[in-house]
Tab-separated table of C-alpha atoms in Angstrom:
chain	number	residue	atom	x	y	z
A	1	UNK	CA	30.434	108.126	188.073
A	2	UNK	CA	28.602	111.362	187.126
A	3	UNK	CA	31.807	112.965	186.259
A	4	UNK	CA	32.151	109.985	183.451
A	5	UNK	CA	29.082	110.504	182.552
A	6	UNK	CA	29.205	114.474	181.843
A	7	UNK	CA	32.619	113.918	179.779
A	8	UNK	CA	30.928	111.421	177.654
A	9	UNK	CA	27.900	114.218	177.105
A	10	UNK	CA	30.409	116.503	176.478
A	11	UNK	CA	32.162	114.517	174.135
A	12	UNK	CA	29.544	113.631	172.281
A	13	UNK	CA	27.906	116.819	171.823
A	14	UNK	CA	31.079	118.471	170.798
A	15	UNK	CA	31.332	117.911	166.988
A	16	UNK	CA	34.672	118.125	165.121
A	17	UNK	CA	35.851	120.460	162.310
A	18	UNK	CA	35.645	117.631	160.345
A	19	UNK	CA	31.979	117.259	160.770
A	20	UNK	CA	31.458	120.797	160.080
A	21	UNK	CA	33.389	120.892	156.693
A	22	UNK	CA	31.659	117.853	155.878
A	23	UNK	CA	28.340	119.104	156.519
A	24	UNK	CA	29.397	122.922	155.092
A	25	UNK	CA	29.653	120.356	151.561
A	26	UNK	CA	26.735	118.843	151.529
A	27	UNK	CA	24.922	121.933	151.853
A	28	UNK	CA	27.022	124.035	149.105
A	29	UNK	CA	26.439	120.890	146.581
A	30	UNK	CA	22.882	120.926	147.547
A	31	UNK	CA	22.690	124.929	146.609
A	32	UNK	CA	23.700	124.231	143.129
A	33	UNK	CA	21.501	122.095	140.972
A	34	UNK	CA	23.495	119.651	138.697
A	35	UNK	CA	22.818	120.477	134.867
A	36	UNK	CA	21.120	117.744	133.022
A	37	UNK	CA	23.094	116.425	130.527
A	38	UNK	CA	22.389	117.533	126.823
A	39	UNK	CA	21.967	114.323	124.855
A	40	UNK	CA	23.563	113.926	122.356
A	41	UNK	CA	22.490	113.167	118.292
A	42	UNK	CA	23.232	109.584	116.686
A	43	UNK	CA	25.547	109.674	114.197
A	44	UNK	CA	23.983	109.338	110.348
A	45	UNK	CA	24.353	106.082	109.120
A	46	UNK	CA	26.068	105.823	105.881
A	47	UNK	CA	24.174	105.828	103.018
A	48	UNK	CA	24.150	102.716	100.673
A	49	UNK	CA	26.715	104.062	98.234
A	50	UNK	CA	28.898	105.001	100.394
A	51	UNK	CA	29.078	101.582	101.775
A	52	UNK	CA	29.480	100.305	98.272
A	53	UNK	CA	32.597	102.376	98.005
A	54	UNK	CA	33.708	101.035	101.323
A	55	UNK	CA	33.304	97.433	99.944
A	56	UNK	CA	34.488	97.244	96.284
A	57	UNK	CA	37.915	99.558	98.127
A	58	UNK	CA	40.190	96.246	97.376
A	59	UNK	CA	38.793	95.871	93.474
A	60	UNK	CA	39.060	99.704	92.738
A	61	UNK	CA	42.466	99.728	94.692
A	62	UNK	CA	43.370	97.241	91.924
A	63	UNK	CA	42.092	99.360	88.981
A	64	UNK	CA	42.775	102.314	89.848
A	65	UNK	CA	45.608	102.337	91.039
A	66	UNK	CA	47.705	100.722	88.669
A	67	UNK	CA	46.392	103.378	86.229
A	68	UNK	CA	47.758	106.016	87.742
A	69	UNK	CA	51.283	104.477	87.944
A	70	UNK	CA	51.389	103.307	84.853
A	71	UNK	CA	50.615	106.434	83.048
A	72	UNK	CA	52.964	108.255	85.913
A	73	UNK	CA	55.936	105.771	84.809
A	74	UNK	CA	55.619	106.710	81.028
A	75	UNK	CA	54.365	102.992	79.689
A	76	UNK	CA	53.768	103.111	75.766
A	77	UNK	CA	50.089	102.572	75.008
A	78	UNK	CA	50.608	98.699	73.947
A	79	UNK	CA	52.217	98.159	77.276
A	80	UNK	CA	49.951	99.976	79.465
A	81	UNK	CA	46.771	98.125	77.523
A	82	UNK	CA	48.420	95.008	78.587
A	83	UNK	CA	49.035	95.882	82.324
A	84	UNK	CA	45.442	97.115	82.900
A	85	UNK	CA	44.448	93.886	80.945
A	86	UNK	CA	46.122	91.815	83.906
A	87	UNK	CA	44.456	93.911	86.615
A	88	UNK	CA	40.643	93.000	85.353
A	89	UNK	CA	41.396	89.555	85.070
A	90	UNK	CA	42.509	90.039	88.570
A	91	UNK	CA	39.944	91.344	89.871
A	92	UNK	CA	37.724	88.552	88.076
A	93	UNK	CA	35.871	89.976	85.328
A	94	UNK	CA	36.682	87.547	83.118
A	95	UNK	CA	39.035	86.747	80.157
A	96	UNK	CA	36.470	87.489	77.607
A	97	UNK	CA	35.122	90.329	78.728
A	98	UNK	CA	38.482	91.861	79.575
A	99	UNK	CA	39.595	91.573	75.709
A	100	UNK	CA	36.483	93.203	74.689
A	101	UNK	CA	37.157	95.711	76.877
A	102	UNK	CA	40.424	96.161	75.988
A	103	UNK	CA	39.759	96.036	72.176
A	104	UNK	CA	37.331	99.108	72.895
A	105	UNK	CA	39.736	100.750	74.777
A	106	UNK	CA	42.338	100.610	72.147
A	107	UNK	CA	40.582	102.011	69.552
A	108	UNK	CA	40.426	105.039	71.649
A	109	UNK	CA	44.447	105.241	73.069
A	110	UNK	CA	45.182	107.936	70.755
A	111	UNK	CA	42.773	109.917	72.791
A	112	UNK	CA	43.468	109.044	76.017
A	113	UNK	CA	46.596	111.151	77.337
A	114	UNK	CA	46.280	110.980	81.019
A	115	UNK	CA	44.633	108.581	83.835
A	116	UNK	CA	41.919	110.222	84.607
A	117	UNK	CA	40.556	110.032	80.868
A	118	UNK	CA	41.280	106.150	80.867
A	119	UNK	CA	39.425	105.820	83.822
A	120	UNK	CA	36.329	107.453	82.575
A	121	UNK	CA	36.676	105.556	79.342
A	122	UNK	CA	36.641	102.189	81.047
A	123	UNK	CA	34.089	103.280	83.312
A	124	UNK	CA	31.773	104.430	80.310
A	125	UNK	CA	32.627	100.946	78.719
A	126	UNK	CA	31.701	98.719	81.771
A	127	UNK	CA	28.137	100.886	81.973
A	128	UNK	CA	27.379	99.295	78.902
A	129	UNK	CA	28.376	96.053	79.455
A	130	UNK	CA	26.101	96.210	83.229
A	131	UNK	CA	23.124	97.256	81.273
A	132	UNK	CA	23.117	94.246	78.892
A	133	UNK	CA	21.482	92.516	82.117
A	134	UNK	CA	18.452	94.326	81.414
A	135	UNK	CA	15.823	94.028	84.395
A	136	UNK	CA	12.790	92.186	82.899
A	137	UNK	CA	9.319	93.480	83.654
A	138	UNK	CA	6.932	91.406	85.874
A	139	UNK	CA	4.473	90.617	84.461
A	140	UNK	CA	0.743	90.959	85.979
A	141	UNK	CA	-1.261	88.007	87.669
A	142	UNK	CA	-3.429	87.154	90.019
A	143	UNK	CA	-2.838	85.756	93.182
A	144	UNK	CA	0.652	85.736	95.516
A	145	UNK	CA	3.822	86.647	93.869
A	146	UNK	CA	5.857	83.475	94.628
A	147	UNK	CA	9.715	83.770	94.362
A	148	UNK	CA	11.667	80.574	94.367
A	149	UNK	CA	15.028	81.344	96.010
A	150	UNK	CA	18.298	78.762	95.761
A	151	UNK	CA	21.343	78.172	95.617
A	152	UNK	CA	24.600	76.479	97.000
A	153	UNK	CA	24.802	76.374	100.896
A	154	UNK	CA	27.065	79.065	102.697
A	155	UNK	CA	25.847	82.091	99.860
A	156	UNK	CA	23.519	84.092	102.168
A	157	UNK	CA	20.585	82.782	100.758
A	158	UNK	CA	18.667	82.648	104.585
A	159	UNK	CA	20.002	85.719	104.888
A	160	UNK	CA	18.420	87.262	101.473
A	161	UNK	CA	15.173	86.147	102.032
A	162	UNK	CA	15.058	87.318	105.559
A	163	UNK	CA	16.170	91.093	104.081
A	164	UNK	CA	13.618	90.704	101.236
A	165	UNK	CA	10.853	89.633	103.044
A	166	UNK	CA	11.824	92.802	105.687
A	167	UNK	CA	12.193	95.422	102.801
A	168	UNK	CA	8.840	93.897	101.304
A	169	UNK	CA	6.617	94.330	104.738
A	170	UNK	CA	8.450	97.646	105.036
A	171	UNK	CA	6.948	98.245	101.331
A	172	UNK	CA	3.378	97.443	102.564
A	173	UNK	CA	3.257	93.823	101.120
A	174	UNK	CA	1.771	91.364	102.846
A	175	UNK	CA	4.653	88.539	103.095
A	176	UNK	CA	4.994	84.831	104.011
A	177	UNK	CA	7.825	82.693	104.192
A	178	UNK	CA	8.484	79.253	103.487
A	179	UNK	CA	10.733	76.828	104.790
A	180	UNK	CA	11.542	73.991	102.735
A	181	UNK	CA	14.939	73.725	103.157
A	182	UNK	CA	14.086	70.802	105.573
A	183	UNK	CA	17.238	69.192	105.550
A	184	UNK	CA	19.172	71.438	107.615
A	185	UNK	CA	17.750	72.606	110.385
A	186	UNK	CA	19.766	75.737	111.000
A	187	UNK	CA	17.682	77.213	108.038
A	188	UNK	CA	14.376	76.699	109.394
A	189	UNK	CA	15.329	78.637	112.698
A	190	UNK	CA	17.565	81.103	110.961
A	191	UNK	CA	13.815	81.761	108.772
A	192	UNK	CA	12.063	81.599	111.744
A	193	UNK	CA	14.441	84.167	113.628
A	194	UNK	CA	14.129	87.080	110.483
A	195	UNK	CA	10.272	85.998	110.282
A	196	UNK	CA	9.684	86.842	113.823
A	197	UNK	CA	12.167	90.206	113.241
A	198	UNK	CA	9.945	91.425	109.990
A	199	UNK	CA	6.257	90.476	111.378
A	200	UNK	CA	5.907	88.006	108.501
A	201	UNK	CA	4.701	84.985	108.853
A	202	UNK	CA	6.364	81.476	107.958
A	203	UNK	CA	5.050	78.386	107.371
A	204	UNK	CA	7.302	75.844	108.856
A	205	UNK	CA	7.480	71.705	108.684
A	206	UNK	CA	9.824	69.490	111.222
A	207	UNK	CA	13.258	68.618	110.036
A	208	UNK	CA	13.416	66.136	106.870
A	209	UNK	CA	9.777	66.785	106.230
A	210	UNK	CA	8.955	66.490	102.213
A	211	UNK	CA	10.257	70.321	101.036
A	212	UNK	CA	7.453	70.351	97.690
A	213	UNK	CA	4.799	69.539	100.660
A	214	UNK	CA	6.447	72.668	102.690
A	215	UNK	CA	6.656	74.515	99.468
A	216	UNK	CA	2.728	74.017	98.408
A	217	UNK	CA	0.863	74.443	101.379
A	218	UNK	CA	2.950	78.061	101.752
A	219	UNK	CA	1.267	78.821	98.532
A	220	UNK	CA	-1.844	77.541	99.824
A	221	UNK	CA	-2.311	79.531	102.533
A	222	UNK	CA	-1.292	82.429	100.946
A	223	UNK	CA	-3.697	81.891	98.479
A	224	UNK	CA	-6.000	81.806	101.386
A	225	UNK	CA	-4.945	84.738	103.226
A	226	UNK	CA	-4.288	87.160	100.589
A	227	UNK	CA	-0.393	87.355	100.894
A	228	UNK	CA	1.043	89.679	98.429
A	229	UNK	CA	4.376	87.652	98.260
A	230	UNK	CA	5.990	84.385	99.594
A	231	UNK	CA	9.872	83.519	99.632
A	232	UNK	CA	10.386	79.653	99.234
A	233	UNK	CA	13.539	79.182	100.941
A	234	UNK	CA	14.867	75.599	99.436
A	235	UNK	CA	17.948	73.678	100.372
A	236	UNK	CA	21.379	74.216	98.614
A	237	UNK	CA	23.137	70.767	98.953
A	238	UNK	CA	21.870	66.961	99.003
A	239	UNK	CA	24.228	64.102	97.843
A	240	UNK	CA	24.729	64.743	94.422
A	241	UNK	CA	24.481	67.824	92.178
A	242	UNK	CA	21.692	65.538	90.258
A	243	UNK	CA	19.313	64.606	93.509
A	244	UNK	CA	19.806	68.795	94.167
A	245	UNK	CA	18.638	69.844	90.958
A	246	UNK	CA	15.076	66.819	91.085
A	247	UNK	CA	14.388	68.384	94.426
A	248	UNK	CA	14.152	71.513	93.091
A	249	UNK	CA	11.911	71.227	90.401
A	250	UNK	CA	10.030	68.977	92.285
A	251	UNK	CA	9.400	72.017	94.580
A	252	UNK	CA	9.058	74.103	91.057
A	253	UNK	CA	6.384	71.856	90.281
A	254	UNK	CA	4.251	71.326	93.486
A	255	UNK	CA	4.100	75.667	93.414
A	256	UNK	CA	2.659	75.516	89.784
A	257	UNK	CA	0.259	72.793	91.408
A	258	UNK	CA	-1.293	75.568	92.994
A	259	UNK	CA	-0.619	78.831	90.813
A	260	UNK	CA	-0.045	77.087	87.338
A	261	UNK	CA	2.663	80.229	86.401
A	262	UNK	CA	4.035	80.034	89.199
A	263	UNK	CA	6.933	80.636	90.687
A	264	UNK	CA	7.155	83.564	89.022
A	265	UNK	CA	10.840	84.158	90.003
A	266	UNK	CA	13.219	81.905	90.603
A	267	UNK	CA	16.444	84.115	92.498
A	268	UNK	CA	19.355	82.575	92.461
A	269	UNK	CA	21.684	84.346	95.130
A	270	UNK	CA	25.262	84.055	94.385
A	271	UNK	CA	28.589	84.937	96.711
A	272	UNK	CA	31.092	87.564	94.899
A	273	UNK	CA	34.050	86.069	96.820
A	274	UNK	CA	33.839	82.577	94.618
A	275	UNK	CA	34.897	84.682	91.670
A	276	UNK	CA	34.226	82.640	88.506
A	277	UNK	CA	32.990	79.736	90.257
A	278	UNK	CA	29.944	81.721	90.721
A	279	UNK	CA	29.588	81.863	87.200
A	280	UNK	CA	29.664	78.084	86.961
A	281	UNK	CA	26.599	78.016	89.388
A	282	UNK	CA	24.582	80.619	87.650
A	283	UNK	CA	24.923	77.868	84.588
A	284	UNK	CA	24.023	75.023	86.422
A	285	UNK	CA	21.013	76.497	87.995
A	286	UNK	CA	19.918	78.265	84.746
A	287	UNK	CA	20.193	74.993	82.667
A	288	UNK	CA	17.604	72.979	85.195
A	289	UNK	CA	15.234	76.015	87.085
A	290	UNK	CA	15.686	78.936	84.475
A	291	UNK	CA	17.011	81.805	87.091
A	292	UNK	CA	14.978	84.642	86.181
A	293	UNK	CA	16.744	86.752	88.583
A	294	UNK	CA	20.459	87.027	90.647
A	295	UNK	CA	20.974	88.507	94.165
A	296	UNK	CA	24.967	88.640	94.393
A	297	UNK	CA	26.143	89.133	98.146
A	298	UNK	CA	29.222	89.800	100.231
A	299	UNK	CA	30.545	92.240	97.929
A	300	UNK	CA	32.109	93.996	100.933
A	301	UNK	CA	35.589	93.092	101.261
A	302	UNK	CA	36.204	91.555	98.171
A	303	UNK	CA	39.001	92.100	95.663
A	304	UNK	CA	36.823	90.145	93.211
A	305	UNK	CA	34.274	92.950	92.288
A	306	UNK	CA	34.745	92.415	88.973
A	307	UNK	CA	32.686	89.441	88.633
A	308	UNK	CA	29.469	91.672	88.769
A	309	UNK	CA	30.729	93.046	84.976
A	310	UNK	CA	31.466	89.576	84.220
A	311	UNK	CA	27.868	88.335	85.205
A	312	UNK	CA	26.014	90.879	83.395
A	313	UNK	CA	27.554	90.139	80.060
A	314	UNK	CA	27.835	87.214	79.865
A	315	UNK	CA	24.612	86.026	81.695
A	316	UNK	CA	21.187	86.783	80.041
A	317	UNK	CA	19.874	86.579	83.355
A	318	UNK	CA	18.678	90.320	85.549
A	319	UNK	CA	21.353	91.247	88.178
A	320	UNK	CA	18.748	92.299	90.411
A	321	UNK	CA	20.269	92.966	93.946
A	322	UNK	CA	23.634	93.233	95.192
A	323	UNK	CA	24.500	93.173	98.749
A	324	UNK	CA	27.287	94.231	101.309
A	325	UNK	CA	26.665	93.897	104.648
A	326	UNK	CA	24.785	92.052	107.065
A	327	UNK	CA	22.149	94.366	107.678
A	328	UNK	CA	18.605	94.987	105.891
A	329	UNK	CA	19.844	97.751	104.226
A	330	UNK	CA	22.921	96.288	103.211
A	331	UNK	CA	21.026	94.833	100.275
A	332	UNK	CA	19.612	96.710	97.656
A	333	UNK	CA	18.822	96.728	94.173
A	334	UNK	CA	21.281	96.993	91.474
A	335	UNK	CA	22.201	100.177	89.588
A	336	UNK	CA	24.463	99.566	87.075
A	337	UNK	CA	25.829	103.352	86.870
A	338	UNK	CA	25.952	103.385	90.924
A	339	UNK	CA	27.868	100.736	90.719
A	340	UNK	CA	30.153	102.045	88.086
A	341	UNK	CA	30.879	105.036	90.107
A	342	UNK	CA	31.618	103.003	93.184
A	343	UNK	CA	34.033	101.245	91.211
A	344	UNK	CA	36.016	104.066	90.174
């Protein structure tokens, strides 16, 4: 019995090599402190014309393009003219336009003996035709600033007033929001959502709740609480094109209630990829609101860029902010020589 007992003692007191090597690792690993890691620097973000390279790639991959080949094949002037004709109608800036462009252009062919000096000619050209959409001046009053944003459903208009409202706060304005697009009521918490994410406030009504009531007591209590500025968000679709257009100057009205010149904007935000059709829209709202202003989005990822020359001059309406991306800084106000450059 004791015998058993010693060989278990023994045994157990006898560690293997294994244990040894084992602990002979912990110990070395223990000697030699682990180097923190060095962190490492974020990446710059892209600035906001290189982004607007990125996104008109498709319309200048259009325009550009076929200049070089043609004038690499040899095309007579007449011919060539015609080809780069086809390629801004293409990329939507409009049949008009395009002939005046091209009837400028031609004047100076005998001049023009290799791409590069077309390109800088139609670039010079379209500069002038983005400045005829002068920006108007605002004018000085008292009270809130109160900017009347529509347009169709599906546009980005939510989304536009969310990144305003942000880049306004970030300005050092003091900023409300206003929901009356009461019919759908995806808006209201999509508002609520980029309220909460800029520290503005919003003045909200439930769903189907009179929009012009929304609409005035906004203005009211930013009358009352010395807001700098308040975005009127207002619906973009009811049954017919006519009950759309009475529901908006009904909410145009109830504002001047309050502020008789007032709204002093009225944005109308516009999607690039409907081509002409946005056009159309810019009419329709113009004829019944007078747009005093255009924010033009998704311009990323369009081969359609061209409807941004095509607004400016033919619109007497401000092309104030073109967007393309999703983020805040994604939007920003339009320069018609940035954009120019972009473009080529």
């Amino acid at each position: 019995m004791s015998w058993f007992k010693k060989k278990d003692k023994e045994q157990g007191s006898a560690p293997s090599s294994e244990t040894f090597e084992n602990e002979e690792t912990v110990r070395t690993e223990a000697a030699v402190p682990k180097k923190p890691a060095v962190p490492q620097p974020e990446p710059p973000k892209p600035g906001f014309i290189f982004r607007l390279r990125k996104g008109l790639s498709k319309t200048r991959e259009i325009l550009t393009t076929d200049i070089d080949e043609l004038f690499t094949i040899g095309k007579k002037t007449e011919e060539l003219l015609e080809e780069l004709e086809e390629r801004l109608i293409t990329s939507d800036v409009g049949v008009e336009i395009t002939q005046e462009l091209i009837a400028k252009l031609s004047k100076k062919a005998s001049r023009l003996s290799d791409a590069n000096q077309l390109k800088e000619a139609l670039k010079a050209e379209i500069i002038t035709l983005l400045q005829r959409s002068a920006q108007a001046s605002e004018k000085n009053h008292s009270g809130p600033h109160i900017v009347m944003v529509i347009g169709v459903n599906g546009v980005g208009k939510t989304t536009t007033i969310g990144k305003l409202a942000a880049k306004s706060k970030a300005g050092g304005k003091k900023v409300m929001i206003a929901a009356a697009d009461t019919f759908r009521a995806a808006a209201i918490e999509q508002l609520t959502i980029w309220a909460e994410r800029a520290g503005v406030d919003i003045v909200r009504h439930r769903e189907n709740a009179d929009p012009a009531a929304v609409a005035y007591d906004s203005v009211e209590s930013a009358v009352a609480r010395g807001k700098d500025i308040v975005f009127v968000d207002t619906a973009g679709r009811l049954h017919t094109k006519v009950n759309l257009m009475e529901e908006l100057k009904k909410i145009n009205r109830a504002i001047s209630k309050k502020i008789p010149d007032a709204p002093h904007e009225v944005l109308l935000v516009l999607d690039a990829t409907t081509g002409q059709n946005a056009l159309s829209q810019a009419r329709m709202f113009n004829e019944a609101l007078g747009v005093t202003g255009i924010a033009l989005t998704k311009l990323d990822g369009t081969a359609r860029g061209g409807i941004v020359i095509s607004i400016c001059s033919t619109l007497n309406i401000p092309l104030k902010y073109i967007g393309v991306g999703e983020n805040i800084e994604d939007l920003q106000d339009f320069d018609p020589v940035q954009f120019a450059n972009a473009l080529f």
